[in-house]
XYZ file of C-alpha atoms in Angstrom:
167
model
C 12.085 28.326 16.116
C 13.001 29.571 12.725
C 12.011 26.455 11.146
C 9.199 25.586 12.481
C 7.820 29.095 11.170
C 9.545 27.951 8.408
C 7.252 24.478 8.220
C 4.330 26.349 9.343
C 4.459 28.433 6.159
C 4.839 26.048 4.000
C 2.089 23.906 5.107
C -0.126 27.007 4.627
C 1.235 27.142 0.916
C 0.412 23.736 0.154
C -2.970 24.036 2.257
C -5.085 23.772 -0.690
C -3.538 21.235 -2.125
C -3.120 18.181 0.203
C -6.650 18.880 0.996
C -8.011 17.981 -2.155
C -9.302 15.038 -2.579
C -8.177 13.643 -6.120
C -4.920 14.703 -4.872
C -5.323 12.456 -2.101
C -5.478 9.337 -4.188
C -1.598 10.034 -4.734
C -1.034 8.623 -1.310
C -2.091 5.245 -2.913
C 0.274 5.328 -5.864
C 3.561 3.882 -5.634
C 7.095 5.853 -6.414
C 10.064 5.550 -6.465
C 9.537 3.144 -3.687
C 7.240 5.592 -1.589
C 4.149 7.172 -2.355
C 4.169 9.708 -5.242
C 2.216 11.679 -2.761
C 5.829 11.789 -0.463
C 7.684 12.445 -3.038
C 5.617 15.015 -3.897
C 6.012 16.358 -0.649
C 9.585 15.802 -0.387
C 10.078 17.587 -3.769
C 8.036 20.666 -2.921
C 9.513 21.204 0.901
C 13.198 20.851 -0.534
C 12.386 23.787 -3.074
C 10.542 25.971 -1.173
C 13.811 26.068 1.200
C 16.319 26.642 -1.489
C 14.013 29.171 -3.294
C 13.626 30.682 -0.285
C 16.805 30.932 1.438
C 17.604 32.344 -2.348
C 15.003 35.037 -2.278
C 13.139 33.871 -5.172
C 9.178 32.844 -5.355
C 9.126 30.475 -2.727
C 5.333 30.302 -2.701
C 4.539 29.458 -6.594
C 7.559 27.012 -6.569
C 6.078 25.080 -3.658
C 2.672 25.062 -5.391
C 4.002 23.650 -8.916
C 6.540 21.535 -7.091
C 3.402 19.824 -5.137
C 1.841 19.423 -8.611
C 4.843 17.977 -10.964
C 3.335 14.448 -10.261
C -0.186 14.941 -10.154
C -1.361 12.471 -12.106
C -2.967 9.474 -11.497
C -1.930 5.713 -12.456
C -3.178 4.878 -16.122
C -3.155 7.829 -17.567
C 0.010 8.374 -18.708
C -0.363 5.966 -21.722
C 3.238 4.525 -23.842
C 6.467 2.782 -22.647
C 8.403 3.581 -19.863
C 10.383 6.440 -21.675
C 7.411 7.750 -23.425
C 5.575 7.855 -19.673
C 8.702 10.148 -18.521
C 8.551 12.453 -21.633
C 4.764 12.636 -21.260
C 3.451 13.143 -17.672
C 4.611 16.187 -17.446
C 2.049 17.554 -19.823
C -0.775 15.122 -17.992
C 0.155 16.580 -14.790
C -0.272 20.413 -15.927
C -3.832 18.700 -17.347
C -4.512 17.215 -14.494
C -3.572 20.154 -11.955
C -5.649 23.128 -14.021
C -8.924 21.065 -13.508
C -8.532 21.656 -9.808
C -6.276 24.649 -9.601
C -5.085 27.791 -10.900
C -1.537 27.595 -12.509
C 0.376 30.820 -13.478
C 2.895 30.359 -16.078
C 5.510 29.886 -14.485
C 3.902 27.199 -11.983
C 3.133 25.554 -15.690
C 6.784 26.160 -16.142
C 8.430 24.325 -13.377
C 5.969 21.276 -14.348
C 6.438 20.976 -17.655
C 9.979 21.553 -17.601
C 10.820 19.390 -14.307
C 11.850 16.390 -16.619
C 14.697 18.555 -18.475
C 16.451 16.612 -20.301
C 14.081 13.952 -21.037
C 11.485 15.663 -22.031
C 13.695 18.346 -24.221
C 12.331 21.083 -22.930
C 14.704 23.332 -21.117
C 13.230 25.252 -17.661
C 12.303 29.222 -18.541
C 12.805 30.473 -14.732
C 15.472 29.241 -11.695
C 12.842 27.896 -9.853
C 12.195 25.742 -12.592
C 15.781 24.323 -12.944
C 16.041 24.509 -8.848
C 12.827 21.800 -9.225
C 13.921 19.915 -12.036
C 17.180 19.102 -9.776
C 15.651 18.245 -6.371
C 13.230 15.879 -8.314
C 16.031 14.623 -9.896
C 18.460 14.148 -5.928
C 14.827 12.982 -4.533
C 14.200 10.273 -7.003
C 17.671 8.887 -6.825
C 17.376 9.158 -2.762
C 14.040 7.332 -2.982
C 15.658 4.761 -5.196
C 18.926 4.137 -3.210
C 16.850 3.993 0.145
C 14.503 1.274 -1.438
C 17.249 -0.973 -2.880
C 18.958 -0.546 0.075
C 15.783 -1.468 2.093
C 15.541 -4.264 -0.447
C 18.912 -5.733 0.106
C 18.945 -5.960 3.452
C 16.331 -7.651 4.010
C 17.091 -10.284 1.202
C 20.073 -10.769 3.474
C 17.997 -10.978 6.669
C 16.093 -13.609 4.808
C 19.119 -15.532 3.822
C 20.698 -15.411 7.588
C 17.640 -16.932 9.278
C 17.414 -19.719 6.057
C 21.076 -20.180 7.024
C 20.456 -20.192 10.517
C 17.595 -22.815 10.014
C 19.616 -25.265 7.595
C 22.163 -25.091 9.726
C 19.945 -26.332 13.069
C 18.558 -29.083 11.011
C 21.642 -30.712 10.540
C-alpha cells in the first residue's frame, strides 16, 4: 500500500509535466535505446525515492529530474562530446519556456552531467541525480546490447537451422 501512495504522489509531482505537450514529443526521441521520455521517467522516479526515503526535497528533485533531458533532437548542435557538455544548458532553456525552475531545480540540470560538463552539483539532490542518470544510462545501454545480441544470435540459429535443412 505504501508504494502505491508512494507512485500516486509522484505522478501528481510530475502532473504538469508529462502533460505538456512539447514534452510529449520526447516519447518520439530515441535514448539510450528507449525513449528519452522513459528515461526521463526512469531518472526522475529513482530520485524521488532516494530523496525521499532520505528526507530531502523529493518534490523539486522529481521536477528537475523529469526535465534533465528536455530537449528536443537538433538542437543540441557539435560532436558527440560537445552534445554531452552542452544539453544540459539547452535543457534548462528549453524547460523555463514552459516551466518555472527554482535554483536548485536549475541545479540538478545543469549539473546532472558532472564530470563532463565540469561543473560540480551545489545540493545532494543534485549529485543523488547526476548518479541515477548515470546507473540508468548504463542499465538502458546494457539492456539494449543485450537485446541486441540475442537476437543477432536468434538470427544466426534459424540461418543455421535453414543451411543446415538444405543440405
Amino acid at each position: 500500500m505504501k508504494q502505491e501512495i508512494e507512485n500516486i504522489e509522484f505522478l501528481n509531482i510530475i502532473e504538469p509535466i508529462v502533460n505538456n505537450e512539447e514534452y510529449c514529443q520526447m516519447k518520439k526521441i530515441t535514448h539510450h535505446g528507449i525513449t528519452r521520455f522513459d528515461h526521463s521517467m526512469r531518472v526522475a522516479y529513482f530520485s524521488y525515492r532516494i530523496t525521499k526515503w532520505l528526507h530531502l526535497d523529493y518534490r523539486e528533485t522529481a521536477i528537475a529530474a523529469m526535465l534533465h533531458d528536455f530537449f528536443l533532437d537538433g538542437e543540441v548542435e557539435g560532436n558527440k562530446l560537445l552534445q554531452l557538455r552542452r544539453h544540459p544548458d539547452y535543457a534548462i532553456t528549453h524547460s523555463l519556456k514552459y516551466f518555472d525552475l527554482s535554483e536548485k531545480q536549475m541545479d540538478i540540470i545543469k549539473t546532472h552531467m558532472f564530470p563532463i560538463t565540469f561543473r560540480p552539483p551545489k545540493y545532494i539532490e543534485s549529485w543523488i541525480v547526476d548518479i541515477v542518470d548515470d546507473i540508468s544510462a548504463i542499465y538502458e545501454k546494457t539492456y539494449t546490447v543485450k537485446k541486441e545480441i540475442s537476437a543477432a544470435f536468434t538470427f544466426l540459429c534459424v540461418l543455421a537451422f535453414n543451411l543446415m535443412k538444405i543440405r
